[in-house]
CSV table of C-alpha atoms in Angstrom, one decimal:
chain,number,residue,atom,x,y,z
A,1,MET,CA,-5.9,-11.5,16.2
A,2,SER,CA,-4.9,-14.1,18.7
A,3,LYS,CA,-4.5,-16.7,15.9
A,4,ARG,CA,-2.3,-14.3,13.9
A,5,LYS,CA,-0.1,-13.6,16.9
A,6,GLU,CA,0.2,-17.3,17.6
A,7,VAL,CA,1.3,-18.1,14.1
A,8,THR,CA,3.8,-15.3,13.8
A,9,THR,CA,5.6,-16.4,17.0
A,10,ARG,CA,7.1,-19.4,15.2
A,11,PRO,CA,9.1,-19.7,11.9
A,12,MET,CA,7.2,-20.5,8.7
A,13,GLU,CA,7.7,-23.9,7.2
A,14,LEU,CA,9.6,-24.1,3.8
A,15,SER,CA,6.5,-24.6,1.6
A,16,HIS,CA,4.1,-22.7,-0.6
A,17,GLN,CA,1.3,-22.9,1.9
A,18,ILE,CA,1.2,-19.2,2.8
A,19,PHE,CA,-2.6,-19.0,3.4
A,20,PRO,CA,-2.4,-20.5,7.0
A,21,ARG,CA,0.4,-18.1,7.7
A,22,VAL,CA,-1.0,-14.8,6.3
A,23,LEU,CA,-4.6,-15.3,7.3
A,24,PRO,CA,-4.7,-18.0,9.9
A,25,HIS,CA,-8.2,-17.1,11.2
A,26,ILE,CA,-9.7,-17.2,7.7
A,27,TYR,CA,-8.0,-20.5,7.0
A,28,ALA,CA,-9.4,-22.0,10.3
A,29,TRP,CA,-12.9,-20.7,9.4
A,30,THR,CA,-12.8,-22.3,6.0
A,31,LYS,CA,-12.4,-25.6,7.7
A,32,VAL,CA,-15.5,-25.0,9.7
A,33,TYR,CA,-17.8,-23.0,7.4
A,34,GLY,CA,-16.6,-23.9,3.9
A,35,ARG,CA,-14.8,-22.0,1.2
A,36,ASN,CA,-17.3,-19.1,1.1
A,37,PHE,CA,-18.9,-17.6,4.2
A,38,LEU,CA,-20.1,-14.4,5.9
A,39,CYS,CA,-18.3,-12.9,8.8
A,40,CYS,CA,-18.4,-9.5,10.7
A,41,TYR,CA,-15.6,-7.1,11.6
A,42,GLY,CA,-17.1,-4.7,14.1
A,43,THR,CA,-20.2,-3.4,12.4
A,44,GLN,CA,-19.2,-4.4,8.9
A,45,ALA,CA,-20.3,-7.7,7.3
A,46,HIS,CA,-17.8,-9.3,4.9
A,47,MET,CA,-18.3,-12.0,2.4
A,48,VAL,CA,-15.2,-14.2,2.4
A,49,VAL,CA,-14.5,-16.0,-0.9
A,50,THR,CA,-11.8,-18.6,-1.4
A,51,ASP,CA,-13.2,-20.6,-4.2
A,52,PRO,CA,-10.9,-19.9,-7.3
A,53,GLU,CA,-13.7,-19.8,-9.9
A,54,LEU,CA,-15.8,-17.4,-7.8
A,55,ILE,CA,-12.8,-15.3,-7.2
A,56,LYS,CA,-12.2,-14.9,-11.0
A,57,GLU,CA,-15.9,-13.9,-11.4
A,58,VAL,CA,-15.6,-11.2,-8.7
A,59,LEU,CA,-12.3,-9.8,-10.0
A,60,ASN,CA,-13.6,-9.8,-13.6
A,61,ASN,CA,-16.7,-7.8,-12.4
A,62,LYS,CA,-17.6,-6.5,-15.9
A,63,GLU,CA,-21.1,-5.7,-14.8
A,64,ARG,CA,-19.9,-4.0,-11.7
A,65,GLU,CA,-22.0,-6.1,-9.5
A,66,TYR,CA,-19.3,-6.4,-6.8
A,67,PRO,CA,-18.6,-2.9,-5.4
A,68,LYS,CA,-15.2,-2.1,-3.8
A,69,ILE,CA,-15.0,-2.1,0.0
A,70,GLN,CA,-15.2,1.3,1.6
A,71,PHE,CA,-12.3,1.9,3.9
A,72,ASP,CA,-12.6,4.0,7.0
A,73,HIS,CA,-10.3,6.0,9.2
A,74,TYR,CA,-6.6,4.9,9.2
A,75,MET,CA,-6.9,2.8,6.0
A,76,LYS,CA,-8.7,5.5,4.2
A,77,LYS,CA,-6.2,8.1,5.4
A,78,LEU,CA,-3.4,6.0,4.0
A,79,LEU,CA,-4.8,5.0,0.7
A,80,GLU,CA,-6.7,8.2,-0.1
A,81,GLU,CA,-7.8,8.1,-3.8
A,82,GLY,CA,-5.4,5.7,-5.4
A,83,THR,CA,-6.1,2.7,-7.6
A,84,VAL,CA,-7.1,0.5,-4.6
A,85,THR,CA,-10.0,2.8,-3.6
A,86,ALA,CA,-10.8,4.7,-6.9
A,87,ARG,CA,-13.9,3.8,-8.9
A,88,GLY,CA,-15.3,4.3,-12.4
A,89,GLU,CA,-13.3,6.5,-14.8
A,90,LYS,CA,-10.7,7.5,-12.3
A,91,TRP,CA,-9.9,3.8,-11.6
A,92,ALA,CA,-9.7,3.1,-15.3
A,93,LYS,CA,-7.2,6.0,-15.7
A,94,LEU,CA,-5.0,5.0,-12.7
A,95,ARG,CA,-4.9,1.2,-13.2
A,96,LYS,CA,-2.7,1.3,-16.3
A,97,PHE,CA,0.0,3.0,-14.3
A,98,SER,CA,-0.1,0.3,-11.6
A,99,ASN,CA,0.2,-2.4,-14.2
A,100,HIS,CA,3.8,-1.5,-15.1
A,101,ALA,CA,5.2,-4.9,-16.0
A,102,GLU,CA,6.2,-3.6,-19.4
A,103,CYS,CA,8.7,-1.3,-17.7
A,104,LEU,CA,10.6,-4.1,-15.9
A,105,LYS,CA,13.1,-4.6,-18.6
A,106,ALA,CA,14.1,-0.9,-18.4
A,107,MET,CA,14.5,-1.3,-14.6
A,108,ILE,CA,16.8,-4.4,-14.7
A,109,LEU,CA,20.0,-2.4,-14.3
A,110,ALA,CA,18.5,-0.5,-11.3
A,111,MET,CA,17.4,-3.8,-9.8
A,112,ILE,CA,20.9,-5.3,-10.1
A,113,THR,CA,22.4,-2.2,-8.5
A,114,SER,CA,20.0,-2.3,-5.6
A,115,VAL,CA,20.6,-6.0,-5.0
A,116,GLU,CA,24.4,-5.6,-5.1
A,117,ILE,CA,24.2,-2.8,-2.4
A,118,MET,CA,22.0,-5.1,-0.3
A,119,LEU,CA,24.3,-8.1,-0.6
A,120,GLU,CA,27.4,-6.0,0.2
A,121,GLY,CA,25.7,-5.0,3.5
A,122,TRP,CA,25.0,-8.7,4.2
A,123,ARG,CA,28.7,-9.6,4.0
A,124,LYS,CA,29.2,-7.7,7.2
A,125,HIS,CA,27.0,-10.3,9.0
A,126,ASN,CA,28.9,-13.3,7.7
A,127,GLY,CA,28.0,-16.4,9.7
A,128,LYS,CA,25.0,-14.7,11.4
A,129,GLU,CA,21.3,-15.0,10.9
A,130,ILE,CA,19.8,-12.1,9.0
A,131,GLU,CA,16.2,-10.8,9.1
A,132,VAL,CA,15.6,-10.3,5.4
A,133,PHE,CA,11.9,-9.3,5.6
A,134,GLN,CA,12.7,-5.6,5.7
A,135,LYS,CA,14.7,-5.8,2.5
A,136,PHE,CA,12.2,-7.5,0.2
A,137,LYS,CA,9.7,-4.9,-0.7
A,138,ASP,CA,8.0,-3.8,-3.9
A,139,SER,CA,8.8,-0.1,-4.6
A,140,PHE,CA,7.6,2.7,-6.8
A,141,LEU,CA,11.2,3.7,-7.0
A,142,SER,CA,14.1,2.1,-9.0
A,143,ASN,CA,16.4,2.7,-6.0
A,144,TYR,CA,15.5,1.0,-2.8
A,145,LEU,CA,17.7,3.2,-0.6
A,146,GLU,CA,15.9,6.3,-1.9
A,147,GLY,CA,12.6,5.2,-0.4
A,148,GLU,CA,13.9,3.6,2.8
A,149,GLN,CA,12.4,6.4,5.1
A,150,ILE,CA,9.1,6.1,3.3
A,151,PHE,CA,9.1,2.3,3.8
A,152,ASP,CA,9.7,2.8,7.5
A,153,LYS,CA,6.8,5.2,7.9
A,154,LEU,CA,4.5,2.9,5.9
A,155,THR,CA,5.4,0.0,8.1
A,156,ARG,CA,4.6,2.1,11.2
A,157,PHE,CA,1.3,3.2,9.7
A,158,ALA,CA,0.5,-0.5,8.9
A,159,HIS,CA,1.0,-1.3,12.6
A,160,LEU,CA,-1.6,1.3,13.6
A,161,ILE,CA,-4.1,-0.2,11.1
A,162,PHE,CA,-3.6,-3.7,12.5
A,163,LYS,CA,-3.7,-2.3,16.1
A,164,ASN,CA,-7.1,-0.7,15.6
A,165,PRO,CA,-9.2,-3.1,13.5
A,166,TYR,CA,-12.4,-3.5,15.5
A,167,LYS,CA,-13.2,0.0,17.0
A,168,ILE,CA,-16.8,0.9,16.6
A,169,ARG,CA,-17.5,4.1,14.7
A,170,VAL,CA,-19.8,6.8,16.2
A,171,PRO,CA,-21.7,8.4,13.3
A,172,GLY,CA,-20.6,11.9,12.7
A,173,VAL,CA,-17.6,11.6,15.0
A,174,GLY,CA,-15.3,8.8,13.8
A,175,TYR,CA,-13.9,5.8,15.4
A,176,HIS,CA,-13.3,7.4,18.7
A,177,LEU,CA,-15.7,9.4,20.8
A,178,GLN,CA,-13.9,12.7,20.8
A,179,ILE,CA,-14.6,15.3,23.4
A,180,GLN,CA,-14.6,19.0,22.4
A,181,CYS,CA,-12.5,21.1,24.8
A,182,CYS,CA,-11.4,24.7,24.3
A,183,GLY,CA,-12.5,24.6,20.7
A,184,GLN,CA,-10.3,21.5,19.9
A,185,LEU,CA,-11.1,17.8,19.6
A,186,LEU,CA,-9.1,15.5,21.8
A,187,LYS,CA,-7.5,12.8,19.8
A,188,THR,CA,-5.9,9.5,20.8
A,189,SER,CA,-2.2,9.0,20.5
A,190,ASP,CA,-2.8,6.7,17.5
A,191,ASP,CA,-4.8,9.5,15.8
A,192,VAL,CA,-2.0,12.0,16.3
A,193,GLU,CA,0.7,9.5,15.2
A,194,SER,CA,-1.3,8.5,12.0
A,195,GLU,CA,-1.6,12.2,11.0
A,196,LYS,CA,2.2,12.8,11.5
A,197,LEU,CA,3.0,9.6,9.5
A,198,GLU,CA,0.6,10.4,6.7
A,199,GLN,CA,2.0,13.9,6.3
A,200,GLY,CA,5.5,12.7,6.5
A,201,ILE,CA,4.9,10.1,3.7
A,202,ARG,CA,3.2,12.7,1.6
A,203,ASN,CA,6.0,15.3,2.0
A,204,SER,CA,8.7,12.7,1.2
A,205,ILE,CA,6.9,11.6,-2.0
A,206,PHE,CA,6.3,15.2,-3.0
A,207,ASN,CA,10.0,16.0,-2.6
A,208,MET,CA,10.9,13.0,-4.8
A,209,VAL,CA,8.5,14.2,-7.4
A,210,ARG,CA,10.1,17.7,-7.4
A,211,LYS,CA,13.6,16.1,-7.7
A,212,ARG,CA,12.4,14.2,-10.8
A,213,GLU,CA,11.0,17.4,-12.3
A,214,GLU,CA,14.1,19.3,-11.6
A,215,ALA,CA,16.3,16.6,-13.1
A,216,ALA,CA,14.2,16.6,-16.3
A,217,LEU,CA,14.4,20.4,-16.6
A,218,ILE,CA,18.2,20.1,-16.6
A,219,ASP,CA,18.0,18.2,-19.9
A,220,GLN,CA,14.9,19.7,-21.5
A,221,MET,CA,15.4,17.9,-24.7
A,222,LYS,CA,14.8,14.5,-23.2
A,223,GLN,CA,12.2,15.3,-20.6
A,224,HIS,CA,13.0,11.9,-19.0
A,225,TYR,CA,11.4,11.4,-15.5
A,226,GLY,CA,12.7,7.8,-15.0
A,227,SER,CA,11.6,4.4,-16.1
A,228,ASP,CA,10.1,3.3,-12.8
A,229,LEU,CA,6.6,3.7,-11.6
A,230,LEU,CA,7.3,7.2,-10.1
A,231,GLY,CA,8.7,8.3,-13.4
A,232,LEU,CA,5.6,7.1,-15.3
A,233,LEU,CA,3.3,9.0,-12.8
A,234,VAL,CA,5.4,12.2,-12.9
A,235,LYS,CA,5.3,12.1,-16.7
A,236,ALA,CA,1.5,11.7,-16.7
A,237,SER,CA,1.2,14.7,-14.4
A,238,HIS,CA,2.8,16.8,-17.2
A,239,ASP,CA,0.6,15.4,-20.0
A,240,THR,CA,-1.4,17.9,-22.0
A,241,ASP,CA,-4.3,15.5,-22.5
A,242,GLU,CA,-6.7,16.1,-19.6
A,243,LYS,CA,-8.0,12.5,-19.9
A,244,VAL,CA,-4.5,11.2,-19.1
A,245,LYS,CA,-3.1,13.9,-16.9
A,246,LEU,CA,-2.7,13.3,-13.2
A,247,SER,CA,-2.7,15.8,-10.4
A,248,ILE,CA,0.1,15.9,-7.8
A,249,ASP,CA,-2.3,14.3,-5.2
A,250,ASP,CA,-3.0,11.5,-7.7
A,251,VAL,CA,0.7,10.8,-8.0
A,252,ILE,CA,1.3,10.8,-4.3
A,253,ASP,CA,-1.8,8.6,-3.5
A,254,GLU,CA,-0.8,6.1,-6.3
A,255,CYS,CA,2.7,5.7,-4.8
A,256,LYS,CA,1.6,4.9,-1.2
A,257,PRO,CA,0.5,1.3,-1.7
A,258,PHE,CA,3.9,0.5,-3.4
């Protein structure tokens, strides 16, 4: 964590060498231990692979010899049962919705509109330095402004995850030794905040799903839920084929990583 803090305190050079910036500790360890090595985060052992050919083999994983990592606590609460954590048949069903490159052409006009709105806002800061990080985000929505509150909650949730990476889990209890008092478990402030953020994210996405459904009902002949990722997911939630149909929880969980 100290290496990451040290790196982020200074501007990044204008180059494509993002590895030392994003994962400075891993980059430093590869210089000492080689491209592939074993390390531990708390009680979990991790095999770090940076060799391109071996990475291809792991990602291909046709024989399913490389299982997915099992997330705990905050990360698990955020990702739930989306593509990142799903396995087997459920993963196969969800992954085709995440790979939505074929819909990019249909989203071009929405992208142009979003960029124009963003640039118009920048004109007010003429001659001043602008922090653009908050503006460049992938989105499950075609309209950036529509999901701005969700982005804010996701960013705050991410801060909690990076703030609590090495806490040791007590079996049967969780990451924190919780004391039962008056029939309730005492939780840390981070636990309480994570629950509020997760519920807020879920409620916001749920409301957007309902808006898409209501808009489609107005024009029942088209039944068009939108050309972005959310539209594809909402459409799948109304599919009559059970092998393709998604539940509302599936839709929400799939939207979170985006």
